[in-house]
Amino acid sequence: MTFKVAIIGRPNVGKSTLFNRLVGRKLALVDDTPGVTRDRRVHAAKLYDLHFDVIDTAGFEDAGASTLPGRMRAQTEIAIHEADLIFFTIDAKSGLLPDDRTFAEIVRKSGKPVVLVANKAEAKGAQGGMLEAWELGLGEPIPVSAEHGQGMPDLRDAVIAALGEARAFGEDEEGEDDEIAATEVLIGEDIADPDAEDAHTYDDTKPMRIAVVGRPNAGKSTLINALIGEERLLTGPEAGITRDSISVDWDWHGRRLKLFDTAGMRRKARIHEKLEVMSVQDGLRAIRFAEIVVIVLDATIPFEKQDLQIADLIIREGRAPVIAFNKWDLIDHPQELLAELREKTERLLPQVRGIQAVPVSAETGRGLDKLMDAVLRTHKVWNSRVSTGKLNRWLEAILAHHPPPAVAGRRLKVKYVTQAKTRPPGFVVQCSRPEAMPQSYVRYLTNSLREAFDMPGVPIRIALRTSDNPFAGRAKKRN
């Protein structure tokens, strides 16, 4: 990328809509409610022949540093510091407000090049707001409509004028000139389908995608901040701070990781607002396209019904779960509680027997290395493959020890087994009458597979198949 652009402005001027327009995908949540965006989000963007990084920020608000709007403002000030160019965005329809003038002064003092973006210019009466914008002293306002894509050529010319042609058209880094499809409608980060690749051997050079999920106020954002060692995500005592699924790139002991912070997931019956529905959908998509999902449980109130529903969703999606018992620094008798929690884990989540569960404290940093070791071990198991020869030798011993039951007076026959896929491990069992095979025997095969080939803590898929009978349906004619 050649440069970095931060989109700055007061709440509800259309910053996230402009961000989505530049990125070419609906990544940022957009709603009529002011203050939807809270964390800053960075993504590759394209404006005709210009390629750059764009930062979506929270709306500037004049508030105390300890309040939530004050902490959001601190994140925006970090974005100003990181940026090479600032898009100061105003609402041309409503004209200038006192906050616009206050924050324009902050942007001016930063010393960064500024492009004054007058959004919502397609609205009736926007011309008056355009004329008012000259009062800010930030140069000529560029009329755009982020929602309808109007004014983008003028915005491109303004970027070149602010940075200079040499800076604006710097050489792209290798592999970063791919076309971005403006028609593709997605919520969340742009991630390839993990099941599209067939991993035969474990490759530790590829970035690992890790989603961090849980109920509101379990400490998900604080945990990610503790892992990466910086205040990258907005945190605080208020429940439900995170709304968008924010991705953070991180390097751990030479391994590239992409962490996804997600909104807290409450019970469906308690969700009424459209914005919270969108946030939860964004989090579900992060789960669907992750490889490892860290389920953050509040150790003081673990295994609520919602925790188990989240875990069940992850398992049904085939992702590899790891449990983090957070807020361990608040526990008075840790050894007793840890034994109790591990017993509950095995009892309440039998479909992923042996799941890695680690006590951590995001506040103090305790247990973070153990958590990452558990993540890496689980990822290797999730990618594991067993040869067909080993599988069938195991099957032979299993059938000798515990053959399948007889159904309707006829013994079921199991012929052979092979592994069809990884991520998660999936096996095909060739047998007679698959529809008659009891689920209890399928669970027996699953647990035996898990134990024999050391595959704890990940979902295992078993598909029952039968060979086609070439003579089926052909009745012999007798004279």
CSV table of C-alpha atoms in Angstrom, one decimal:
chain,number,residue,atom,x,y,z
A,1,MET,CA,0.0,0.0,0.0
A,2,THR,CA,1.2,3.5,-0.7
A,3,PHE,CA,-0.4,5.5,2.1
A,4,LYS,CA,-3.0,5.4,4.9
A,5,VAL,CA,-6.2,7.4,5.1
A,6,ALA,CA,-8.2,8.0,8.3
A,7,ILE,CA,-11.9,9.0,8.0
A,8,ILE,CA,-12.7,11.5,10.8
A,9,GLY,CA,-15.8,13.3,11.8
A,10,ARG,CA,-18.6,13.7,14.3
A,11,PRO,CA,-21.1,10.9,14.7
A,12,ASN,CA,-23.6,10.0,12.0
A,13,VAL,CA,-22.0,11.9,9.1
A,14,GLY,CA,-21.5,8.7,7.1
A,15,LYS,CA,-17.9,7.7,7.8
A,16,SER,CA,-18.6,3.9,7.8
A,17,THR,CA,-20.7,4.2,4.6
A,18,LEU,CA,-17.7,6.0,3.0
A,19,PHE,CA,-15.4,3.3,4.4
A,20,ASN,CA,-17.5,0.5,2.8
A,21,ARG,CA,-17.6,2.4,-0.5
A,22,LEU,CA,-13.8,2.7,-0.6
A,23,VAL,CA,-13.3,-0.9,0.5
A,24,GLY,CA,-15.8,-2.2,-2.0
A,25,ARG,CA,-17.6,-4.5,0.6
A,26,LYS,CA,-20.0,-4.0,3.4
A,27,LEU,CA,-17.6,-4.6,6.2
A,28,ALA,CA,-18.5,-1.9,8.7
A,29,LEU,CA,-22.0,-2.0,10.3
A,30,VAL,CA,-24.1,1.0,9.1
A,31,ASP,CA,-27.3,2.2,10.8
A,32,ASP,CA,-29.1,5.5,11.3
A,33,THR,CA,-28.3,5.4,15.0
A,34,PRO,CA,-25.4,7.8,15.8
A,35,GLY,CA,-22.3,6.2,17.3
A,36,VAL,CA,-22.5,2.7,15.7
A,37,THR,CA,-18.8,2.5,15.1
A,38,ARG,CA,-16.6,2.3,18.3
A,39,ASP,CA,-13.4,0.6,17.4
A,40,ARG,CA,-11.1,1.7,14.6
A,41,ARG,CA,-11.0,-0.7,11.6
A,42,VAL,CA,-8.3,-0.9,9.0
A,43,HIS,CA,-8.7,-2.4,5.5
A,44,ALA,CA,-7.2,-2.2,2.0
A,45,ALA,CA,-9.1,0.2,-0.2
A,46,LYS,CA,-9.2,1.4,-3.8
A,47,LEU,CA,-10.3,4.6,-5.4
A,48,TYR,CA,-10.0,4.1,-9.1
A,49,ASP,CA,-6.2,3.9,-9.7
A,50,LEU,CA,-5.3,4.8,-6.1
A,51,HIS,CA,-4.5,1.9,-3.7
A,52,PHE,CA,-4.2,2.6,0.1
A,53,ASP,CA,-5.3,1.6,3.6
A,54,VAL,CA,-8.4,3.2,5.0
A,55,ILE,CA,-9.2,3.5,8.7
A,56,ASP,CA,-12.8,3.7,9.9
A,57,THR,CA,-13.1,5.6,13.2
A,58,ALA,CA,-15.7,6.3,15.9
A,59,GLY,CA,-17.4,9.7,15.8
A,60,PHE,CA,-15.6,12.5,17.5
A,61,GLU,CA,-17.4,13.5,20.7
A,62,ASP,CA,-16.4,16.0,23.4
A,63,ALA,CA,-16.4,13.9,26.6
A,64,GLY,CA,-14.3,13.0,29.6
A,65,ALA,CA,-11.4,10.6,29.1
A,66,SER,CA,-12.8,8.0,31.5
A,67,THR,CA,-16.2,7.8,29.7
A,68,LEU,CA,-17.0,5.5,26.8
A,69,PRO,CA,-17.2,8.4,24.3
A,70,GLY,CA,-13.9,9.6,25.7
A,71,ARG,CA,-12.2,6.3,25.2
A,72,MET,CA,-13.7,6.1,21.7
A,73,ARG,CA,-12.2,9.5,21.0
A,74,ALA,CA,-8.8,8.3,22.2
A,75,GLN,CA,-9.0,5.5,19.6
A,76,THR,CA,-9.8,8.1,16.9
A,77,GLU,CA,-6.8,10.2,17.9
A,78,ILE,CA,-4.6,7.1,17.5
A,79,ALA,CA,-6.0,6.8,13.9
A,80,ILE,CA,-5.1,10.4,13.2
A,81,HIS,CA,-1.5,9.8,14.4
A,82,GLU,CA,-1.2,6.7,12.2
A,83,ALA,CA,-2.7,8.2,9.1
A,84,ASP,CA,-0.8,9.9,6.2
A,85,LEU,CA,-4.0,11.7,5.0
A,86,ILE,CA,-7.3,12.6,6.8
A,87,PHE,CA,-10.7,12.6,5.3
A,88,PHE,CA,-12.5,15.1,7.5
A,89,THR,CA,-16.2,14.3,6.9
A,90,ILE,CA,-19.1,16.6,7.4
A,91,ASP,CA,-22.9,16.2,6.8
A,92,ALA,CA,-23.7,18.6,4.0
A,93,LYS,CA,-27.4,18.1,4.5
A,94,SER,CA,-27.4,19.3,8.1
A,95,GLY,CA,-24.6,21.9,7.7
A,96,LEU,CA,-21.9,22.7,10.3
A,97,LEU,CA,-22.4,22.0,14.0
A,98,PRO,CA,-20.3,23.3,16.9
A,99,ASP,CA,-18.6,19.9,17.2
A,100,ASP,CA,-17.5,20.1,13.5
A,101,ARG,CA,-15.6,23.3,14.2
A,102,THR,CA,-14.0,21.9,17.4
A,103,PHE,CA,-12.8,18.8,15.8
A,104,ALA,CA,-11.6,20.6,12.7
A,105,GLU,CA,-9.2,22.5,14.9
A,106,ILE,CA,-7.9,19.2,16.3
A,107,VAL,CA,-7.3,17.9,12.8
A,108,ARG,CA,-5.6,21.1,11.7
A,109,LYS,CA,-3.2,20.9,14.7
A,110,SER,CA,-2.2,17.4,13.7
A,111,GLY,CA,-0.3,18.8,10.8
A,112,LYS,CA,-1.5,16.0,8.5
A,113,PRO,CA,-2.8,16.7,4.9
A,114,VAL,CA,-6.6,17.0,5.0
A,115,VAL,CA,-9.3,16.5,2.4
A,116,LEU,CA,-12.7,18.0,3.5
A,117,VAL,CA,-15.4,15.6,2.5
A,118,ALA,CA,-19.0,17.0,2.3
A,119,ASN,CA,-21.0,13.8,2.5
A,120,LYS,CA,-24.8,13.4,1.7
A,121,ALA,CA,-24.4,16.0,-1.0
A,122,GLU,CA,-27.2,14.4,-3.0
A,123,ALA,CA,-29.8,15.7,-0.5
A,124,LYS,CA,-32.0,18.7,-1.0
A,125,GLY,CA,-30.5,21.7,0.6
A,126,ALA,CA,-27.0,20.3,0.8
A,127,GLN,CA,-25.6,23.4,-1.1
A,128,GLY,CA,-26.0,25.5,2.0
A,129,GLY,CA,-23.9,23.1,4.1
A,130,MET,CA,-21.3,23.0,1.3
A,131,LEU,CA,-20.9,26.8,1.5
A,132,GLU,CA,-20.7,26.7,5.3
A,133,ALA,CA,-17.9,24.1,5.1
A,134,TRP,CA,-15.5,26.8,3.8
A,135,GLU,CA,-15.6,28.3,7.3
A,136,LEU,CA,-13.5,25.4,8.7
A,137,GLY,CA,-10.4,26.6,6.9
A,138,LEU,CA,-9.6,23.1,5.6
A,139,GLY,CA,-9.8,24.0,1.9
A,140,GLU,CA,-12.4,23.3,-0.7
A,141,PRO,CA,-15.1,20.8,0.4
A,142,ILE,CA,-15.5,17.8,-2.0
A,143,PRO,CA,-19.2,17.0,-2.4
A,144,VAL,CA,-19.8,13.2,-2.4
A,145,SER,CA,-22.6,10.7,-1.7
A,146,ALA,CA,-21.0,7.7,0.0
A,147,GLU,CA,-24.3,5.8,-0.2
A,148,HIS,CA,-24.8,6.3,-4.0
A,149,GLY,CA,-21.1,6.5,-5.1
A,150,GLN,CA,-21.3,10.1,-6.4
A,151,GLY,CA,-18.4,12.5,-6.4
A,152,MET,CA,-15.7,9.7,-6.3
A,153,PRO,CA,-13.7,11.2,-9.2
A,154,ASP,CA,-13.4,14.6,-7.5
A,155,LEU,CA,-12.4,12.8,-4.3
A,156,ARG,CA,-9.6,11.0,-6.2
A,157,ASP,CA,-8.3,14.3,-7.6
A,158,ALA,CA,-8.4,15.9,-4.1
A,159,VAL,CA,-6.3,13.0,-2.7
A,160,ILE,CA,-3.7,13.5,-5.4
A,161,ALA,CA,-3.6,17.2,-4.9
A,162,ALA,CA,-3.2,16.7,-1.1
A,163,LEU,CA,-0.4,14.1,-1.3
A,164,GLY,CA,1.2,14.8,-4.6
A,165,GLU,CA,1.4,12.4,-7.5
A,166,ALA,CA,4.7,10.8,-6.3
A,167,ARG,CA,3.2,9.8,-2.9
A,168,ALA,CA,-0.3,9.0,-4.2
A,169,PHE,CA,1.0,6.7,-7.0
A,170,GLY,CA,3.7,4.9,-5.0
A,171,GLU,CA,4.5,1.4,-6.1
A,172,ASP,CA,2.1,-1.2,-4.7
A,173,GLU,CA,3.5,-4.0,-2.7
A,174,GLU,CA,3.5,-7.4,-4.3
A,175,GLY,CA,0.2,-9.2,-4.3
A,176,GLU,CA,-1.9,-6.2,-3.2
A,177,ASP,CA,-3.2,-5.1,-6.6
A,178,ASP,CA,-6.1,-7.5,-6.8
A,179,GLU,CA,-9.4,-6.1,-8.0
A,180,ILE,CA,-12.1,-5.5,-5.3
A,181,ALA,CA,-15.6,-6.4,-6.4
A,182,ALA,CA,-17.9,-3.5,-5.5
A,183,THR,CA,-20.9,-5.7,-6.0
A,184,GLU,CA,-20.0,-8.3,-3.4
A,185,VAL,CA,-22.1,-7.8,-0.3
A,186,LEU,CA,-20.5,-9.2,2.8
A,187,ILE,CA,-20.7,-8.4,6.5
A,188,GLY,CA,-17.4,-8.7,8.5
A,189,GLU,CA,-13.9,-9.3,7.2
A,190,ASP,CA,-13.1,-10.7,3.8
A,191,ILE,CA,-11.9,-14.3,4.5
A,192,ALA,CA,-11.7,-17.1,2.0
A,193,ASP,CA,-13.8,-20.2,2.7
A,194,PRO,CA,-11.5,-22.4,4.9
A,195,ASP,CA,-13.2,-25.6,3.7
A,196,ALA,CA,-12.2,-24.9,0.1
A,197,GLU,CA,-8.7,-26.0,0.6
A,198,ASP,CA,-7.6,-29.6,1.3
A,199,ALA,CA,-4.8,-29.6,3.8
A,200,HIS,CA,-2.9,-32.9,3.6
A,201,THR,CA,0.0,-31.8,5.8
A,202,TYR,CA,0.1,-29.3,8.6
A,203,ASP,CA,1.4,-26.0,7.3
A,204,ASP,CA,2.6,-23.6,10.0
A,205,THR,CA,3.5,-20.8,7.5
A,206,LYS,CA,-0.1,-19.9,6.7
A,207,PRO,CA,-1.8,-17.3,8.9
A,208,MET,CA,-4.1,-18.8,11.5
A,209,ARG,CA,-7.6,-17.3,11.8
A,210,ILE,CA,-8.8,-17.1,15.4
A,211,ALA,CA,-12.2,-15.8,16.5
A,212,VAL,CA,-12.8,-14.7,20.1
A,213,VAL,CA,-16.4,-15.1,21.1
A,214,GLY,CA,-18.5,-15.2,24.3
A,215,ARG,CA,-21.3,-13.5,26.2
A,216,PRO,CA,-21.2,-9.7,26.7
A,217,ASN,CA,-18.6,-8.5,29.3
A,218,ALA,CA,-16.7,-11.8,29.4
A,219,GLY,CA,-13.5,-9.9,28.6
A,220,LYS,CA,-13.0,-10.7,24.9
A,221,SER,CA,-11.5,-7.4,23.8
A,222,THR,CA,-9.4,-7.2,27.0
A,223,LEU,CA,-8.0,-10.6,26.2
A,224,ILE,CA,-7.0,-9.7,22.7
A,225,ASN,CA,-5.3,-6.5,23.9
A,226,ALA,CA,-3.4,-8.5,26.5
A,227,LEU,CA,-2.3,-11.0,23.8
A,228,ILE,CA,-1.0,-8.4,21.4
A,229,GLY,CA,0.4,-6.1,24.1
A,230,GLU,CA,-1.4,-2.9,23.2
A,231,GLU,CA,-4.7,-1.1,23.7
A,232,ARG,CA,-5.9,-1.9,20.1
A,233,LEU,CA,-9.5,-2.5,21.0
A,234,LEU,CA,-11.9,-0.4,23.0
A,235,THR,CA,-12.6,-1.9,26.5
A,236,GLY,CA,-14.4,-0.9,29.7
A,237,PRO,CA,-16.8,-2.0,32.4
A,238,GLU,CA,-19.8,-1.4,30.2
A,239,ALA,CA,-21.3,-4.6,28.6
A,240,GLY,CA,-21.7,-4.7,24.8
A,241,ILE,CA,-19.0,-2.2,23.8
A,242,THR,CA,-17.8,-4.2,20.8
A,243,ARG,CA,-20.2,-4.1,17.8
A,244,ASP,CA,-18.2,-4.8,14.7
A,245,SER,CA,-16.1,-7.9,14.2
A,246,ILE,CA,-12.6,-6.3,14.2
A,247,SER,CA,-9.6,-8.1,12.9
A,248,VAL,CA,-6.1,-7.7,14.3
A,249,ASP,CA,-2.9,-9.0,12.7
A,250,TRP,CA,-0.4,-10.4,15.2
A,251,ASP,CA,2.8,-12.4,15.1
A,252,TRP,CA,3.3,-15.0,17.9
A,253,HIS,CA,6.7,-16.7,18.0
A,254,GLY,CA,7.0,-16.3,14.3
A,255,ARG,CA,3.5,-17.6,13.5
A,256,ARG,CA,1.2,-15.1,11.7
A,257,LEU,CA,-2.2,-14.9,13.3
A,258,LYS,CA,-5.4,-13.0,12.5
A,259,LEU,CA,-7.5,-12.4,15.6
A,260,PHE,CA,-11.2,-11.5,15.3
A,261,ASP,CA,-12.9,-9.7,18.2
A,262,THR,CA,-16.7,-10.2,18.1
A,263,ALA,CA,-19.7,-8.6,19.7
A,264,GLY,CA,-21.0,-10.3,22.8
A,265,MET,CA,-23.8,-12.8,22.1
A,266,ARG,CA,-26.9,-12.7,24.3
A,267,ARG,CA,-29.8,-15.0,24.3
A,268,LYS,CA,-31.9,-14.5,21.2
A,269,ALA,CA,-35.0,-13.7,23.3
A,270,ARG,CA,-33.2,-10.7,24.8
A,271,ILE,CA,-32.2,-9.2,21.4
A,272,HIS,CA,-34.6,-6.6,20.2
A,273,GLU,CA,-32.6,-3.8,18.5
A,274,LYS,CA,-31.7,-4.1,14.9
A,275,LEU,CA,-28.2,-3.0,15.6
A,276,GLU,CA,-27.5,-5.8,18.0
A,277,VAL,CA,-29.0,-8.3,15.5
A,278,MET,CA,-26.5,-7.0,12.9
A,279,SER,CA,-23.6,-7.2,15.5
A,280,VAL,CA,-24.5,-10.8,16.3
A,281,GLN,CA,-24.7,-11.8,12.6
A,282,ASP,CA,-21.3,-10.2,12.1
A,283,GLY,CA,-20.0,-12.4,15.0
A,284,LEU,CA,-21.6,-15.5,13.6
A,285,ARG,CA,-19.9,-14.9,10.3
A,286,ALA,CA,-16.5,-14.6,12.0
A,287,ILE,CA,-17.1,-18.0,13.6
A,288,ARG,CA,-18.1,-19.5,10.3
A,289,PHE,CA,-14.9,-18.5,8.6
A,290,ALA,CA,-12.5,-18.9,11.5
A,291,GLU,CA,-10.2,-21.9,12.1
A,292,ILE,CA,-9.9,-21.7,15.9
A,293,VAL,CA,-12.6,-20.2,18.0
A,294,VAL,CA,-11.7,-19.2,21.6
A,295,ILE,CA,-14.8,-19.3,23.8
A,296,VAL,CA,-14.2,-16.8,26.6
A,297,LEU,CA,-16.1,-17.7,29.7
A,298,ASP,CA,-16.4,-15.6,32.8
A,299,ALA,CA,-14.9,-17.8,35.5
A,300,THR,CA,-17.1,-16.3,38.2
A,301,ILE,CA,-20.3,-17.3,36.3
A,302,PRO,CA,-19.2,-20.1,33.8
A,303,PHE,CA,-21.4,-22.4,31.8
A,304,GLU,CA,-24.5,-20.3,31.5
A,305,LYS,CA,-27.0,-21.7,29.0
A,306,GLN,CA,-25.9,-19.1,26.4
A,307,ASP,CA,-22.2,-20.3,26.8
A,308,LEU,CA,-23.3,-23.9,25.9
A,309,GLN,CA,-25.3,-22.7,22.9
A,310,ILE,CA,-22.4,-20.7,21.6
A,311,ALA,CA,-20.1,-23.8,22.0
A,312,ASP,CA,-22.7,-26.0,20.3
A,313,LEU,CA,-22.9,-23.6,17.4
A,314,ILE,CA,-19.1,-23.6,17.0
A,315,ILE,CA,-19.0,-27.4,17.0
A,316,ARG,CA,-21.9,-27.7,14.5
A,317,GLU,CA,-20.0,-25.3,12.2
A,318,GLY,CA,-17.0,-27.6,12.4
A,319,ARG,CA,-14.6,-25.1,13.9
A,320,ALA,CA,-12.0,-26.0,16.5
A,321,PRO,CA,-13.0,-24.7,19.9
A,322,VAL,CA,-10.7,-23.7,22.8
A,323,ILE,CA,-12.1,-22.5,26.2
A,324,ALA,CA,-10.6,-19.6,28.1
A,325,PHE,CA,-11.8,-19.3,31.7
A,326,ASN,CA,-11.2,-15.5,32.0
A,327,LYS,CA,-11.1,-13.3,35.2
A,328,TRP,CA,-9.1,-16.0,37.0
A,329,ASP,CA,-7.6,-13.3,39.2
A,330,LEU,CA,-11.0,-12.9,40.9
A,331,ILE,CA,-11.1,-16.6,42.0
A,332,ASP,CA,-10.5,-17.3,45.7
A,333,HIS,CA,-9.9,-21.1,45.5
A,334,PRO,CA,-8.5,-21.7,42.0
A,335,GLN,CA,-7.4,-25.3,42.3
A,336,GLU,CA,-10.8,-26.5,43.5
A,337,LEU,CA,-12.7,-24.5,40.9
A,338,LEU,CA,-10.4,-25.6,38.1
A,339,ALA,CA,-11.1,-29.3,38.9
A,340,GLU,CA,-14.8,-28.6,39.0
A,341,LEU,CA,-14.8,-26.6,35.7
A,342,ARG,CA,-12.9,-29.3,33.9
A,343,GLU,CA,-15.3,-32.0,35.1
A,344,LYS,CA,-18.2,-29.8,33.9
A,345,THR,CA,-16.5,-29.2,30.5
A,346,GLU,CA,-16.2,-33.0,29.9
A,347,ARG,CA,-19.8,-33.6,31.0
A,348,LEU,CA,-21.5,-30.7,29.2
A,349,LEU,CA,-19.5,-30.9,26.0
A,350,PRO,CA,-19.2,-34.6,25.2
A,351,GLN,CA,-19.2,-34.0,21.5
A,352,VAL,CA,-15.7,-32.5,21.8
A,353,ARG,CA,-14.3,-34.8,24.4
A,354,GLY,CA,-10.8,-33.6,25.6
A,355,ILE,CA,-11.4,-29.9,24.6
A,356,GLN,CA,-8.5,-27.6,25.7
A,357,ALA,CA,-9.7,-25.4,28.6
A,358,VAL,CA,-7.2,-22.9,30.1
A,359,PRO,CA,-7.6,-20.5,33.1
A,360,VAL,CA,-6.5,-17.0,32.1
A,361,SER,CA,-6.6,-13.4,33.4
A,362,ALA,CA,-6.7,-10.8,30.7
A,363,GLU,CA,-6.1,-8.1,33.3
A,364,THR,CA,-2.9,-9.6,34.7
A,365,GLY,CA,-1.7,-11.5,31.7
A,366,ARG,CA,-1.7,-14.8,33.5
A,367,GLY,CA,-2.1,-18.0,31.4
A,368,LEU,CA,-1.9,-16.3,28.0
A,369,ASP,CA,1.1,-18.4,26.8
A,370,LYS,CA,-0.7,-21.6,27.9
A,371,LEU,CA,-3.8,-20.5,26.0
A,372,MET,CA,-1.8,-20.0,22.8
A,373,ASP,CA,-0.1,-23.4,23.3
A,374,ALA,CA,-3.6,-24.9,23.5
A,375,VAL,CA,-4.7,-23.1,20.4
A,376,LEU,CA,-1.7,-24.4,18.4
A,377,ARG,CA,-2.2,-28.0,19.6
A,378,THR,CA,-5.9,-27.9,18.8
A,379,HIS,CA,-5.2,-26.4,15.3
A,380,LYS,CA,-2.8,-29.3,14.6
A,381,VAL,CA,-5.4,-31.9,15.6
A,382,TRP,CA,-8.0,-30.1,13.5
A,383,ASN,CA,-5.7,-30.4,10.5
A,384,SER,CA,-4.7,-34.1,11.2
A,385,ARG,CA,-5.0,-36.9,8.7
A,386,VAL,CA,-4.9,-40.6,9.3
A,387,SER,CA,-3.9,-43.1,6.6
A,388,THR,CA,-6.5,-45.5,5.3
A,389,GLY,CA,-4.3,-48.5,6.3
A,390,LYS,CA,-4.1,-47.4,9.9
A,391,LEU,CA,-7.8,-46.7,9.9
A,392,ASN,CA,-8.8,-50.1,8.7
A,393,ARG,CA,-6.4,-51.9,11.1
A,394,TRP,CA,-8.2,-50.0,13.8
A,395,LEU,CA,-11.6,-50.9,12.4
A,396,GLU,CA,-10.7,-54.6,12.4
A,397,ALA,CA,-9.9,-54.5,16.1
A,398,ILE,CA,-13.0,-52.5,16.9
A,399,LEU,CA,-15.3,-54.9,15.0
A,400,ALA,CA,-13.7,-57.9,16.8
A,401,HIS,CA,-14.2,-56.2,20.2
A,402,HIS,CA,-17.6,-54.7,19.6
A,403,PRO,CA,-19.4,-55.5,16.4
A,404,PRO,CA,-22.4,-53.5,15.2
A,405,PRO,CA,-25.7,-54.7,16.5
A,406,ALA,CA,-28.4,-56.7,14.7
A,407,VAL,CA,-31.3,-54.6,13.5
A,408,ALA,CA,-34.6,-56.4,12.6
A,409,GLY,CA,-32.8,-59.7,13.0
A,410,ARG,CA,-30.1,-58.9,10.5
A,411,ARG,CA,-26.5,-58.1,11.5
A,412,LEU,CA,-25.1,-54.8,10.1
A,413,LYS,CA,-21.9,-55.1,8.3
A,414,VAL,CA,-19.1,-52.5,8.4
A,415,LYS,CA,-16.7,-53.0,5.5
A,416,TYR,CA,-14.0,-50.3,5.6
A,417,VAL,CA,-13.3,-46.7,6.6
A,418,THR,CA,-11.3,-43.9,5.1
A,419,GLN,CA,-10.7,-40.2,5.9
A,420,ALA,CA,-12.4,-37.9,3.3
A,421,LYS,CA,-11.3,-34.5,4.6
A,422,THR,CA,-9.7,-32.5,7.4
A,423,ARG,CA,-10.6,-29.2,9.0
A,424,PRO,CA,-12.4,-30.9,10.9
A,425,PRO,CA,-11.5,-34.5,10.4
A,426,GLY,CA,-14.2,-36.3,8.4
A,427,PHE,CA,-14.4,-40.0,7.8
A,428,VAL,CA,-16.5,-42.2,5.5
A,429,VAL,CA,-17.6,-45.6,6.8
A,430,GLN,CA,-18.7,-48.1,4.2
A,431,CYS,CA,-21.4,-50.3,5.6
A,432,SER,CA,-24.7,-52.2,4.8
A,433,ARG,CA,-28.0,-50.4,5.5
A,434,PRO,CA,-26.6,-46.9,6.7
A,435,GLU,CA,-30.1,-45.8,7.6
A,436,ALA,CA,-30.4,-48.6,10.1
A,437,MET,CA,-27.1,-47.9,11.9
A,438,PRO,CA,-27.9,-46.8,15.5
A,439,GLN,CA,-26.5,-43.4,16.5
A,440,SER,CA,-25.1,-45.0,19.7
A,441,TYR,CA,-22.8,-47.1,17.6
A,442,VAL,CA,-21.7,-44.1,15.5
A,443,ARG,CA,-20.9,-42.3,18.8
A,444,TYR,CA,-18.9,-45.3,19.8
A,445,LEU,CA,-16.9,-45.2,16.6
A,446,THR,CA,-16.3,-41.5,17.0
A,447,ASN,CA,-15.0,-41.8,20.6
A,448,SER,CA,-12.9,-44.8,19.6
A,449,LEU,CA,-11.4,-42.8,16.7
A,450,ARG,CA,-10.7,-39.9,19.0
A,451,GLU,CA,-8.9,-42.0,21.5
A,452,ALA,CA,-7.0,-44.3,19.1
A,453,PHE,CA,-5.6,-41.5,16.9
A,454,ASP,CA,-5.2,-38.8,19.6
A,455,MET,CA,-7.7,-36.3,18.3
A,456,PRO,CA,-9.1,-34.6,21.5
A,457,GLY,CA,-11.2,-31.4,21.5
A,458,VAL,CA,-12.3,-31.1,17.9
A,459,PRO,CA,-15.5,-32.1,16.1
A,460,ILE,CA,-15.3,-35.4,14.2
A,461,ARG,CA,-17.6,-36.1,11.3
A,462,ILE,CA,-18.6,-39.6,10.3
A,463,ALA,CA,-20.6,-40.2,7.1
A,464,LEU,CA,-22.2,-43.7,6.5
A,465,ARG,CA,-22.2,-44.9,2.9
A,466,THR,CA,-23.2,-48.1,1.1
A,467,SER,CA,-22.1,-49.4,-2.2
A,468,ASP,CA,-24.7,-49.4,-5.0
A,469,ASN,CA,-26.2,-52.8,-5.9
A,470,PRO,CA,-25.9,-53.1,-9.7
A,471,PHE,CA,-28.8,-55.6,-9.7
A,472,ALA,CA,-31.2,-53.6,-7.6
A,473,GLY,CA,-34.5,-53.0,-9.3
A,474,ARG,CA,-34.0,-55.7,-11.9
A,475,ALA,CA,-36.6,-58.3,-11.4
A,476,LYS,CA,-35.9,-61.6,-13.2
A,477,LYS,CA,-38.6,-62.7,-15.6
A,478,ARG,CA,-39.6,-66.3,-15.2
A,479,ASN,CA,-41.6,-68.2,-17.9
